[in-house]
Short mmCIF file of C-alpha atoms and ligand atoms in Angstrom, two decimals:
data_model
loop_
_atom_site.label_atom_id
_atom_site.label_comp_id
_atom_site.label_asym_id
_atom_site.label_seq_id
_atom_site.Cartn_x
_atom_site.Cartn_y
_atom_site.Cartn_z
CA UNK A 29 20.50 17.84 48.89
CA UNK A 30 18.77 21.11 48.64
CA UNK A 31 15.87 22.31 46.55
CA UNK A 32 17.29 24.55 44.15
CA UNK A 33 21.39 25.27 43.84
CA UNK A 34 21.01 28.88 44.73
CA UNK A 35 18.24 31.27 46.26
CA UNK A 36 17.61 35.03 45.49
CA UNK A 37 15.20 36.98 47.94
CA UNK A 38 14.28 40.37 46.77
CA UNK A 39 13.28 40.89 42.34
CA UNK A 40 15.12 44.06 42.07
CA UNK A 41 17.99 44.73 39.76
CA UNK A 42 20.35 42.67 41.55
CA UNK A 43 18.31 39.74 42.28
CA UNK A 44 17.13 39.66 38.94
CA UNK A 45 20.61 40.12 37.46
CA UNK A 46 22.13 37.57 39.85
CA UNK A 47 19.43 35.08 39.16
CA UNK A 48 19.70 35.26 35.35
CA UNK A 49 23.78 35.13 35.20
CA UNK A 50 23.48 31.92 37.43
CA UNK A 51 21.01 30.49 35.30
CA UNK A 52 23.25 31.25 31.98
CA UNK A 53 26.02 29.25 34.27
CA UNK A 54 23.86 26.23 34.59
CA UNK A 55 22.41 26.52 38.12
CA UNK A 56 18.91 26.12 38.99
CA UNK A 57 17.72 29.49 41.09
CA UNK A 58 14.77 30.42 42.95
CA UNK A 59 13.96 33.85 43.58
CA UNK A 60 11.53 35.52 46.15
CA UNK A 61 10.04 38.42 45.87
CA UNK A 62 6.91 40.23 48.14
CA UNK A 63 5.48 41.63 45.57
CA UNK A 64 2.46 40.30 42.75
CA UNK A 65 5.26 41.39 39.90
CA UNK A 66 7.79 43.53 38.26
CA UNK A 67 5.84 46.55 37.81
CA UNK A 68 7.26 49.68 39.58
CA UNK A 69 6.21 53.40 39.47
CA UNK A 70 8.92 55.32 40.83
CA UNK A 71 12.10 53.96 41.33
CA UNK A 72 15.70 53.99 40.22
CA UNK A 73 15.87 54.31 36.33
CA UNK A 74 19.28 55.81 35.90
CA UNK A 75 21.47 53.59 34.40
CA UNK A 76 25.13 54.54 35.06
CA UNK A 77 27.24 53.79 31.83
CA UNK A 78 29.13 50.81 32.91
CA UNK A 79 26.18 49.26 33.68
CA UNK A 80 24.86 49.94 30.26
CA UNK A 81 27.99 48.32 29.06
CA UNK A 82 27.27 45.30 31.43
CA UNK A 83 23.52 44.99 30.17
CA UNK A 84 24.21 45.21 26.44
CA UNK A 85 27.12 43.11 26.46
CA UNK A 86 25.10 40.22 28.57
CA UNK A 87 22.01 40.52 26.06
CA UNK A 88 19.69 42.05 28.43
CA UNK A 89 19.91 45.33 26.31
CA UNK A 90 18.53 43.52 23.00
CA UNK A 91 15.60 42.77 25.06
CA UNK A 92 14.37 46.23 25.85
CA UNK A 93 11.90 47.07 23.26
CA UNK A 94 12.92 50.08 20.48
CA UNK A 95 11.82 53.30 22.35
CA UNK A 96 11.92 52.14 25.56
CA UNK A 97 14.96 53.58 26.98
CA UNK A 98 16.84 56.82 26.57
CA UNK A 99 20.59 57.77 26.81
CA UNK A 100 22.00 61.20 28.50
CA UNK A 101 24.51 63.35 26.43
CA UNK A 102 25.05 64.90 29.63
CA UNK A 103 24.55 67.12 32.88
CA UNK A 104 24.08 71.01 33.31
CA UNK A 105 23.77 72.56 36.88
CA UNK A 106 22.20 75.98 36.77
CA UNK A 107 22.66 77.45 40.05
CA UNK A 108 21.15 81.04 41.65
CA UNK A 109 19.97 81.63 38.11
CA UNK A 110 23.18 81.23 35.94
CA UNK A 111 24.76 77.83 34.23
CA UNK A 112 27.80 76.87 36.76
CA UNK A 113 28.48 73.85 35.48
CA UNK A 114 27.92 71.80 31.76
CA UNK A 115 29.81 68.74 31.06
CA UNK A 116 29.27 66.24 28.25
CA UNK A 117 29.33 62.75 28.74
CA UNK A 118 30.41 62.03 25.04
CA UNK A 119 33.85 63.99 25.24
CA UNK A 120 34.68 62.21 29.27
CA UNK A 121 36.02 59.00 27.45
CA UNK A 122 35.19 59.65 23.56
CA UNK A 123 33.68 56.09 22.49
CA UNK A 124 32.73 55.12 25.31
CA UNK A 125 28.79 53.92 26.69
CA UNK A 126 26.73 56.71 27.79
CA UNK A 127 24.06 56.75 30.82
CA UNK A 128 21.13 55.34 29.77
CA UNK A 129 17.05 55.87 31.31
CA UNK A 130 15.56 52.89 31.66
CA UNK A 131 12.32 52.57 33.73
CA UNK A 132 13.06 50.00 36.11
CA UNK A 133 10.19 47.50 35.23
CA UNK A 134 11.48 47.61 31.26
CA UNK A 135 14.44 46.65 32.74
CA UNK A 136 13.83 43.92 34.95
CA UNK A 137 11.79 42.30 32.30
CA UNK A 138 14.34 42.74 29.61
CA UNK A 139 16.84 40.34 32.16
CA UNK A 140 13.94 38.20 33.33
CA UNK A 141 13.09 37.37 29.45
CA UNK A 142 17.26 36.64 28.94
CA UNK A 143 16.39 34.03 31.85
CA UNK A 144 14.03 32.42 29.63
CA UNK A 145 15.63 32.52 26.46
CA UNK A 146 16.00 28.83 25.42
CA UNK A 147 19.46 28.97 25.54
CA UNK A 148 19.70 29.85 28.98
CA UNK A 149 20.97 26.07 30.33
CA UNK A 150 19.76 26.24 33.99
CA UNK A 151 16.33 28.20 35.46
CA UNK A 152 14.78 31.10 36.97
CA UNK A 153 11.91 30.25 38.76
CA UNK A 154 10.69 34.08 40.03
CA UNK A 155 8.26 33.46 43.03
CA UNK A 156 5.50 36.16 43.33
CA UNK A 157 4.16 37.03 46.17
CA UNK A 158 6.51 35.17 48.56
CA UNK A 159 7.90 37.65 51.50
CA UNK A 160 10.72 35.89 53.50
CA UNK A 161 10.08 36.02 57.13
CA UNK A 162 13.00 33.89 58.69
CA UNK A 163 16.10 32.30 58.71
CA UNK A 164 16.45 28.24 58.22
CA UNK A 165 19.83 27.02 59.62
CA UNK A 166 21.72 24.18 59.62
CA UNK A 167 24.53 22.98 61.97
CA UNK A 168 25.00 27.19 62.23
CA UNK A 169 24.79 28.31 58.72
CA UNK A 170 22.04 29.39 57.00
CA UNK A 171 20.69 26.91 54.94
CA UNK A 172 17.69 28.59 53.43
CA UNK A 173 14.50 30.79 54.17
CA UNK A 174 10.71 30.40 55.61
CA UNK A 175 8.43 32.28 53.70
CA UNK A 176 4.94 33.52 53.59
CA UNK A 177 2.79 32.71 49.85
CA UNK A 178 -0.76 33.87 50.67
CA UNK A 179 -1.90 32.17 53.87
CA UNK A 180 0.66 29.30 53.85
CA UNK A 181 3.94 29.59 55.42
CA UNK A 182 6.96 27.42 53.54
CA UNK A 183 10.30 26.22 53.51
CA UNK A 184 13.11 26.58 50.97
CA UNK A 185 16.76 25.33 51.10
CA UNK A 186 20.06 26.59 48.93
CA UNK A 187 23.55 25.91 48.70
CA UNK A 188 23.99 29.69 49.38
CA UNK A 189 21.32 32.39 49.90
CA UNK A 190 21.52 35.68 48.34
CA UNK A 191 19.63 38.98 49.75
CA UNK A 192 18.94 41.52 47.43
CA UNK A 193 16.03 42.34 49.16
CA UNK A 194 16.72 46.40 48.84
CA UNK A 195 17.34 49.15 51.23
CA UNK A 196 15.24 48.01 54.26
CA UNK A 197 16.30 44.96 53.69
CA UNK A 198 14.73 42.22 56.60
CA UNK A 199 17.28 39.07 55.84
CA UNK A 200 19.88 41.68 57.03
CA UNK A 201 18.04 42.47 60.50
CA UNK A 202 16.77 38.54 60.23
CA UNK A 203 20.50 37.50 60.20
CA UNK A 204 21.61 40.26 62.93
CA UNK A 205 23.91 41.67 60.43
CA UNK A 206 24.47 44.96 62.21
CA UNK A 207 24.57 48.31 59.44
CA UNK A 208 25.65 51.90 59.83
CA UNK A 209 22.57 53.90 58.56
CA UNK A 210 23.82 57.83 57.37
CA UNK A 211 20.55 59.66 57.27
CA UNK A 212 21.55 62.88 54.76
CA UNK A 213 19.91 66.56 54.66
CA UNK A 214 17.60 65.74 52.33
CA UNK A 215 15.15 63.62 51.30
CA UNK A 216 13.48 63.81 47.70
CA UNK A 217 10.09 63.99 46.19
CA UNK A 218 10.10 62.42 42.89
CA UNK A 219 7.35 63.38 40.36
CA UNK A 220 6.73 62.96 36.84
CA UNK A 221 5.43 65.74 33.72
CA UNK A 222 5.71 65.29 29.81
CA UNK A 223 8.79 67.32 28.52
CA UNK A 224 7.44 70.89 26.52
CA UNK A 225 8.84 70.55 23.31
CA UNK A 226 11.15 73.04 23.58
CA UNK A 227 13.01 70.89 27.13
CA UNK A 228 15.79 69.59 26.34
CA UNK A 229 15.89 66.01 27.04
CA UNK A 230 19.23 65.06 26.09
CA UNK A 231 20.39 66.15 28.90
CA UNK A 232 20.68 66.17 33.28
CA UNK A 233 19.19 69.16 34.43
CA UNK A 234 20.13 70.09 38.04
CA UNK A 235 18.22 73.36 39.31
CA UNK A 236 19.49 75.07 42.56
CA UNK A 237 17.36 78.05 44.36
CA UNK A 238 18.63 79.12 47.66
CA UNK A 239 17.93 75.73 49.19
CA UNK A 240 15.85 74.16 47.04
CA UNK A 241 17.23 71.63 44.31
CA UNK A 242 15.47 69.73 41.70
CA UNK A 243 16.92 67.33 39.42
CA UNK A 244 15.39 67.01 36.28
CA UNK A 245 16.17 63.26 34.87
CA UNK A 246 14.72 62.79 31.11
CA UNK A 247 12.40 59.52 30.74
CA UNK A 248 10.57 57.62 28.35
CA UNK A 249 8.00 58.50 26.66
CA UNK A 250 8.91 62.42 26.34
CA UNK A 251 8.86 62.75 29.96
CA UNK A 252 10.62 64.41 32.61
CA UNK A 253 11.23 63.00 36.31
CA UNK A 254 11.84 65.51 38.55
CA UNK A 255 13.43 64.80 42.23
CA UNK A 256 12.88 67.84 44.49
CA UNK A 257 15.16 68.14 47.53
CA UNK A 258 13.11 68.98 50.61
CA UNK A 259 14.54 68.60 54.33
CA UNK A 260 15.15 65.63 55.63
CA UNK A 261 12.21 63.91 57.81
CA UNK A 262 10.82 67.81 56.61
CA UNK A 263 7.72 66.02 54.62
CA UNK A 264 5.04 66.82 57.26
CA UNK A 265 6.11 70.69 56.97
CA UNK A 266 5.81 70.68 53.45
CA UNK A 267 2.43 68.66 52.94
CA UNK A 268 1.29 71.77 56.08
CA UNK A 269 2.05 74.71 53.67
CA UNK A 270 -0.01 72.89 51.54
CA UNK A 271 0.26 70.80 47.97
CA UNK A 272 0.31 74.80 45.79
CA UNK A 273 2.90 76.44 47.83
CA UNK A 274 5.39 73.35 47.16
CA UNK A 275 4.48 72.81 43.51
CA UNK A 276 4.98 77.01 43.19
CA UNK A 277 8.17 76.18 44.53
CA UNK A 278 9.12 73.78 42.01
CA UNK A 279 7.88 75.83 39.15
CA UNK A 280 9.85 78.52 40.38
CA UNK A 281 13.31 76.11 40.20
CA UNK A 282 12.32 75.10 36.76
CA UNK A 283 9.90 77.57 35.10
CA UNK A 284 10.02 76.00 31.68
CA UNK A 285 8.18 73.25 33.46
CA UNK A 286 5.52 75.22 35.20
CA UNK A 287 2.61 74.74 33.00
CA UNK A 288 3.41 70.84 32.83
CA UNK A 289 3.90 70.56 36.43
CA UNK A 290 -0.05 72.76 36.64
CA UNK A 291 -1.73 70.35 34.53
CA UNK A 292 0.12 67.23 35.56
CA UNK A 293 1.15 67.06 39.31
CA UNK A 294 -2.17 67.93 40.54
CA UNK A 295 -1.92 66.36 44.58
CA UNK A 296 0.25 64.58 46.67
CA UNK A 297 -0.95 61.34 45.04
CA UNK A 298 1.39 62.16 42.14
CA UNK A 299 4.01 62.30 43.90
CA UNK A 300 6.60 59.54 45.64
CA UNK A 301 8.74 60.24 48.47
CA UNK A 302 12.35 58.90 48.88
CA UNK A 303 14.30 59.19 52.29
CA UNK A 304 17.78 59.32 51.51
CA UNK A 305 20.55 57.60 53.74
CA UNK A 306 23.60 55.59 53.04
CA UNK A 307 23.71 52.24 55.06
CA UNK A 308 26.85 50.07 55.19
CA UNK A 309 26.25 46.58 56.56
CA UNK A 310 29.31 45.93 58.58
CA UNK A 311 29.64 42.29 57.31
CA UNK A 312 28.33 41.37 53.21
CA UNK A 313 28.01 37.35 54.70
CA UNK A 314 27.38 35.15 56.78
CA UNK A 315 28.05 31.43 56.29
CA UNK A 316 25.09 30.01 53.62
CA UNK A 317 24.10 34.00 53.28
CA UNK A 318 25.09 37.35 51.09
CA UNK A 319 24.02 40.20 50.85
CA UNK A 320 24.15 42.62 47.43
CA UNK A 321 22.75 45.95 46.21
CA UNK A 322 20.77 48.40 48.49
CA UNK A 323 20.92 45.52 50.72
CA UNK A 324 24.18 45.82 51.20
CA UNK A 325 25.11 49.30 50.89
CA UNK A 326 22.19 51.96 50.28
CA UNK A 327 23.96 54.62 48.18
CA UNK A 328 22.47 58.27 47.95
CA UNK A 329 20.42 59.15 44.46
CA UNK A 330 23.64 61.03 43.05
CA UNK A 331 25.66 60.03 39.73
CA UNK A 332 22.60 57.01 39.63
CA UNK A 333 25.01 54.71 41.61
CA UNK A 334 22.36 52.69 43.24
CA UNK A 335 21.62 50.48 40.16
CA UNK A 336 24.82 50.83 38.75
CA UNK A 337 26.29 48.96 41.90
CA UNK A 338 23.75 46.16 42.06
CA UNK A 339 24.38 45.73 38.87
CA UNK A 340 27.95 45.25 39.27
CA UNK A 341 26.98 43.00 42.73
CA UNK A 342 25.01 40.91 40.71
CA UNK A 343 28.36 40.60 37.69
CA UNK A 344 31.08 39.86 40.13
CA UNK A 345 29.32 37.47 42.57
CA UNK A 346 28.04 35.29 39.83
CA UNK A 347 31.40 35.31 38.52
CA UNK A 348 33.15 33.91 41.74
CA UNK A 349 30.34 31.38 41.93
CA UNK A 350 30.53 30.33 38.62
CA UNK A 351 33.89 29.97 39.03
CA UNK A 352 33.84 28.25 42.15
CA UNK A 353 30.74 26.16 42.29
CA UNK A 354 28.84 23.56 40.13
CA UNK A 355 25.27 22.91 38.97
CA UNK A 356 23.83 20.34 41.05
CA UNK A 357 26.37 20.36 43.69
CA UNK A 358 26.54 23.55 45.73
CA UNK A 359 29.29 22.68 48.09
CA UNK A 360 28.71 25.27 50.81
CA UNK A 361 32.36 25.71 51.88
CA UNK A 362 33.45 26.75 48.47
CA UNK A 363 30.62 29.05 47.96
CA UNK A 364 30.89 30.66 51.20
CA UNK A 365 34.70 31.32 50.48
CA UNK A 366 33.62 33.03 46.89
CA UNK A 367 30.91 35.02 48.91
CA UNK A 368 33.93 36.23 51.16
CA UNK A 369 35.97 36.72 48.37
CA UNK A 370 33.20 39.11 46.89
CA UNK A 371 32.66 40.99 49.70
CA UNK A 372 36.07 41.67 49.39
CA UNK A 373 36.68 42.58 45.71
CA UNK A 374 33.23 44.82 45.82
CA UNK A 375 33.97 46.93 48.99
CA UNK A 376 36.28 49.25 48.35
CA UNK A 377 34.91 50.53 44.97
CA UNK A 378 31.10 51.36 47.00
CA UNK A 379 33.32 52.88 49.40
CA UNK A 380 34.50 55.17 46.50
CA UNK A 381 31.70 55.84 44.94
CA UNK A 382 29.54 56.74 48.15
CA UNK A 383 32.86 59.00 49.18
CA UNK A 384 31.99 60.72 45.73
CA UNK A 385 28.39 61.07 46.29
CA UNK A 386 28.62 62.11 49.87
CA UNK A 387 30.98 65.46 48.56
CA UNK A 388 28.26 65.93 46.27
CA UNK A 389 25.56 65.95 48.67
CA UNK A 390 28.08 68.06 51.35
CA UNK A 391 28.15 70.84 48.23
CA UNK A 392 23.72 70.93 47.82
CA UNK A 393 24.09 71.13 51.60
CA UNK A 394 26.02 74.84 51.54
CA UNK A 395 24.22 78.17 52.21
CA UNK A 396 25.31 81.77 52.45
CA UNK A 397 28.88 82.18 51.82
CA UNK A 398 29.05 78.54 51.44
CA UNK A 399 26.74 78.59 48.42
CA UNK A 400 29.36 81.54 46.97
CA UNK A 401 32.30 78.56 47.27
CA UNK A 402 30.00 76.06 46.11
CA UNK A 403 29.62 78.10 42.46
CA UNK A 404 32.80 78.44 42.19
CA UNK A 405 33.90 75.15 42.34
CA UNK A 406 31.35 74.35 39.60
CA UNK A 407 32.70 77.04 37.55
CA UNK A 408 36.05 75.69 38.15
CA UNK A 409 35.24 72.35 37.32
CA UNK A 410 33.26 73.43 34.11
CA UNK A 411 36.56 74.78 33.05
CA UNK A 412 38.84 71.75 33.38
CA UNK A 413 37.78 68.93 31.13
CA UNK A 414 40.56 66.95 33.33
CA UNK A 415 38.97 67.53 36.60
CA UNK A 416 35.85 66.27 34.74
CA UNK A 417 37.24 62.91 33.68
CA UNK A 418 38.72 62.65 37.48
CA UNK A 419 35.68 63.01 39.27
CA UNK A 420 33.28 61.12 36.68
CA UNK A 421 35.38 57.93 35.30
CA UNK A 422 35.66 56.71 38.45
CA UNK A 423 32.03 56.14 39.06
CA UNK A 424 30.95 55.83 35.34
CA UNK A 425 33.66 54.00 33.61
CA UNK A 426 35.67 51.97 36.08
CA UNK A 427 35.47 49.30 33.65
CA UNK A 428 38.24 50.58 31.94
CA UNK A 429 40.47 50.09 34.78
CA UNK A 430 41.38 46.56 34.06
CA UNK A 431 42.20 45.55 37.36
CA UNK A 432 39.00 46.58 38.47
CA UNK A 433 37.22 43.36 39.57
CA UNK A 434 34.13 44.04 37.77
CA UNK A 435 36.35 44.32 33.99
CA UNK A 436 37.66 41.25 34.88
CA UNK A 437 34.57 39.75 35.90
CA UNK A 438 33.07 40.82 32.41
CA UNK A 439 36.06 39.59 30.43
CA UNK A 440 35.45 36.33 32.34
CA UNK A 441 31.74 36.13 31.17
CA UNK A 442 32.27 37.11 28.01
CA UNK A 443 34.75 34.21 27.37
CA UNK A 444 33.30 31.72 28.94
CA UNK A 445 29.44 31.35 28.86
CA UNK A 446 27.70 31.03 25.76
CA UNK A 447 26.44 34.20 23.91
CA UNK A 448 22.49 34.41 23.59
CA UNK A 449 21.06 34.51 19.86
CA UNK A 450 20.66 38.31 20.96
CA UNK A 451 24.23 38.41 22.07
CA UNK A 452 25.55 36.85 19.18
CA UNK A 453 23.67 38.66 16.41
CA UNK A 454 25.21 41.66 18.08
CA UNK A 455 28.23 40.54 18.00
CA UNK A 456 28.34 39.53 14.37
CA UNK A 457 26.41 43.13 14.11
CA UNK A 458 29.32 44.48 15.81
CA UNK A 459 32.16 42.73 13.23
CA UNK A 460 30.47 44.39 10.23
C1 LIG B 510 12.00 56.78 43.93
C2 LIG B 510 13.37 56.22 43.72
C3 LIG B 510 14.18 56.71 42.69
C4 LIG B 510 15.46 56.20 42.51
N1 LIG B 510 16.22 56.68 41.46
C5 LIG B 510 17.41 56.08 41.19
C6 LIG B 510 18.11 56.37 39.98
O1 LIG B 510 17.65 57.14 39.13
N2 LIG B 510 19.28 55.72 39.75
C7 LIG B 510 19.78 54.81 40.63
O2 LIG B 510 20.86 54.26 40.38
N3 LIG B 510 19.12 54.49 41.77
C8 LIG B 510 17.95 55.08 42.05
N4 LIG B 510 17.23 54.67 43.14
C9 LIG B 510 17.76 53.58 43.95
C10 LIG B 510 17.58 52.26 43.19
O3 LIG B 510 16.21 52.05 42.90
C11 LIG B 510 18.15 51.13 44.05
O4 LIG B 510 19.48 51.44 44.40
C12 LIG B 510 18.14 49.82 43.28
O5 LIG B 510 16.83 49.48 42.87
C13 LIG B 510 18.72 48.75 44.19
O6 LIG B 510 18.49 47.49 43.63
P1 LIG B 510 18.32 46.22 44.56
O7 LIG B 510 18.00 45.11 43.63
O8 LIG B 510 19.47 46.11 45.47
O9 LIG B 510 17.07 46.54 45.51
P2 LIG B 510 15.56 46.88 45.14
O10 LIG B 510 15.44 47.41 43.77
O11 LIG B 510 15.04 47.70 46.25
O12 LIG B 510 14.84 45.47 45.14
C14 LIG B 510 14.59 44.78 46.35
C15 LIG B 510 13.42 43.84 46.11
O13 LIG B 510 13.28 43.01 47.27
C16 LIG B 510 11.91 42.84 47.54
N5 LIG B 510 11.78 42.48 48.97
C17 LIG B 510 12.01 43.27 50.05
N6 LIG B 510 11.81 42.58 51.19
C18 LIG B 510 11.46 41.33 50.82
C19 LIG B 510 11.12 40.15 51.55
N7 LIG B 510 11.10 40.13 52.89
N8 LIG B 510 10.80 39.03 50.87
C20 LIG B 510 10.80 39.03 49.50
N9 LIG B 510 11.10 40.13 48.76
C21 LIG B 510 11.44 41.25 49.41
C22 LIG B 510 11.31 44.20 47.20
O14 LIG B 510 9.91 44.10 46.96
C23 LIG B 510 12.10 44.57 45.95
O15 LIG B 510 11.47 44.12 44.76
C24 LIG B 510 15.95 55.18 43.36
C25 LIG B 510 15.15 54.67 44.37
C26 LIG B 510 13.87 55.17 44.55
C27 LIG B 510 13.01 54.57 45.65
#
């Protein structure tokens, strides 16, 4: 007997996600997470539009508050001074979900409040404050966690443990799961100004200078989150020319933004700094554990495919275990085997979509002549709507492969736990 069915460490997007879905199956789930909350200043907001389609068609999207999130038309790359590249999300797939904004605590509280709804048959029971620190094992397999609430150290037990306890994630080292870790050039500086009225917001804006690159991501309210590219493990350099030669340097990327950026990014303090790397774990479980999301495979900021693939973590290996496994009665065989099975189903598509965002990143890399190639490429691709739909459907709408496992896994869902009063009124919205 075990205290609760399953166990979640880690309250990101796809501990949260996983946790609710398992709940809406019937199971009773704990989840831990380190820190006092949900709230979260700069993190991953981008929400890739499968995902949207995952979140509205699960209810989570009925609980983000009107005016809380934003959706992209599309992306424009200006590069050296000129518009290389424009493409509009709305003529990829006609019809289809576009990307949404969605600051990351709106939307963990938008799935932790689908946890709760009263129709939700089995519970979330979110743990503040509560940083796993080991292993608990049992006959070889892990059979649960010690962690640390305040001054007292404590004992849980699962049928299966899940990890989604992000990109430095300690249940991985805790459980020797070995990783690759692919540190890139770059790393970012993320920052935040209100949008001039005459920005448009609509849209990705993507800003390259020589060597410097600043994405310009639209957020709610009227704002504009800018990522600036500076070299990787190259922070100490920067903050030594001083805070006004790299906000000049900005400016001079995105001019239109200057004034904002004067008044509103006044020190380092408003700033946040993201190393980027891509880790692989080399095995996704371990009998009684799983890893998902950044835990599993820490994807680069490009084409927002962090969230997008916990997200679709979170969707598939609910679905196995719903499939395979029942309230109350956890048998760990069977939900090891589904966390294999998983593993398996998931791998290859993150292996795709890094491949994409690695050529990406390879192309912000080039200088000199490279830089020359790099623009025309753009200018290429800005010409051929087909080459578009090539390099973006695989990474934004794989759903509509149906023998993707995640369409499948939706399909599943869809048919076979209850809708939520939000997912039903919907629905019936939907019919009219
Ligand atoms: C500044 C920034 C901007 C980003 N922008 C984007 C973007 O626009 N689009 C995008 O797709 N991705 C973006 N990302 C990446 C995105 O945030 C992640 O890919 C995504 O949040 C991964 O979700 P996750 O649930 O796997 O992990 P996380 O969101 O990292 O959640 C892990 C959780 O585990 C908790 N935790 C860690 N260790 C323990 C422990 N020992 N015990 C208990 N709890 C623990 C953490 O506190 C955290 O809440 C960004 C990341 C950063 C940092």
């Amino acid at each position: 007997m075990t205290d609760v069915d399953f166990l979640v460490v880690g309250a990101g997007p796809a501990g949260m996600l996983t946790a609710t879905l398992l709940a809406r199956a019937g199971f009773d789930v704990a989840v831990l997470e380190k820190a006092a909350g949900l709230r979260r200043s700069f993190r991953g907001e981008s929400v890739s539009p499968d995902s949207v389609r995952i979140l509205r068609d699960l209810g989570v999207l009925a609980q983000v508050p009107d005016g809380a999130m934003r959706t992209v038309l599309g992306t424009t790359i200006t590069d050296d001074g000129s518009r290389v590249l424009t493409v509009d999300f709305d003529r990829l797939l006609p019809g289809l979900e576009l990307p949404a904004e969605i600051p990351q605590d709106t939307l963990l509280a938008a799935v932790h409040a689908v946890a709760c709804a009263p129709e939700t048959p089995g519970t979330v029971d979110v743990r503040f404050g509560a940083k796993v620190t080991a292993l608990e094992f049992d006959g070889g397999r892990v059979a649960g966690v010690r962690y640390q609430a305040g001054r007292d150290e404590r004992l849980i037990t699962a049928g299966l443990t899940i990890a989604a306890d992000g990109r430095y994630s300690t249940v991985r080292d805790i459980a020797n799961i070995e990783y690759d870790k692919n540190m890139l050039a770059r790393d970012f500086l993320w920052m935040k100004v209100t949008a001039p009225s005459e920005w448009d917001s609509d849209r990705y804006h993507v800003r390259i200078n020589r060597s410097d690159h600043v994405v310009c991501i639209p957020t709610v309210p009227d704002m504009v989150r800018l990522g600036v590219n500076i070299p990787q493990g190259g922070i100490r350099d920067v903050r030594e020319r001083g805070f006004d030669a790299f906000r000049d340097q900005v400016a001079a990327a995105v001019p239109e933004l200057s004034d904002a950026l004067r008044a509103e990014v006044t020190g380092w303090r408003d700033t946040s700094m993201l190393d980027i790397f891509t880790t692989e774990a080399e095995r996704w479980s371990v009998p009684g554990l799983v890893l998902i999301g950044d835990a599993a495979h820490t994807m680069t900021p490009v084409l927002a495919q962090g969230v997008n693939n916990a997200i679709v973590d979170a969707l598939v290996l609910t679905d196995e275990l719903r499939a395979a496994t029942a309230p109350g009665a956890v048998d760990p065989a069977t939900a090891d085997a589904a966390a294999l099975r998983f593993a398996e189903l998931r791998r290859p598509h993150v292996d795709a979509a890094r491949a994409t965002q690695l050529r990406q990143e390879h192309l912000f890399e080039l200088r000199g002549l490279g830089a020359v190639v790099r623009r025309l490429v753009y200018r290429i691709v800005d010409h051929l709507p087909p080459v578009q739909r090539r390099i973006w459907t695989p990474v934004y709408y794989a759903l509509t492969d149906a023998a993707n496992p995640a369409s499948a896994a939706l399909r599943r869902w869809l048919e076979v736990v209850p809708p939520t009063t939000a997912e039903r009124e919907r629905r019936e919205h939907d019919l009219d």
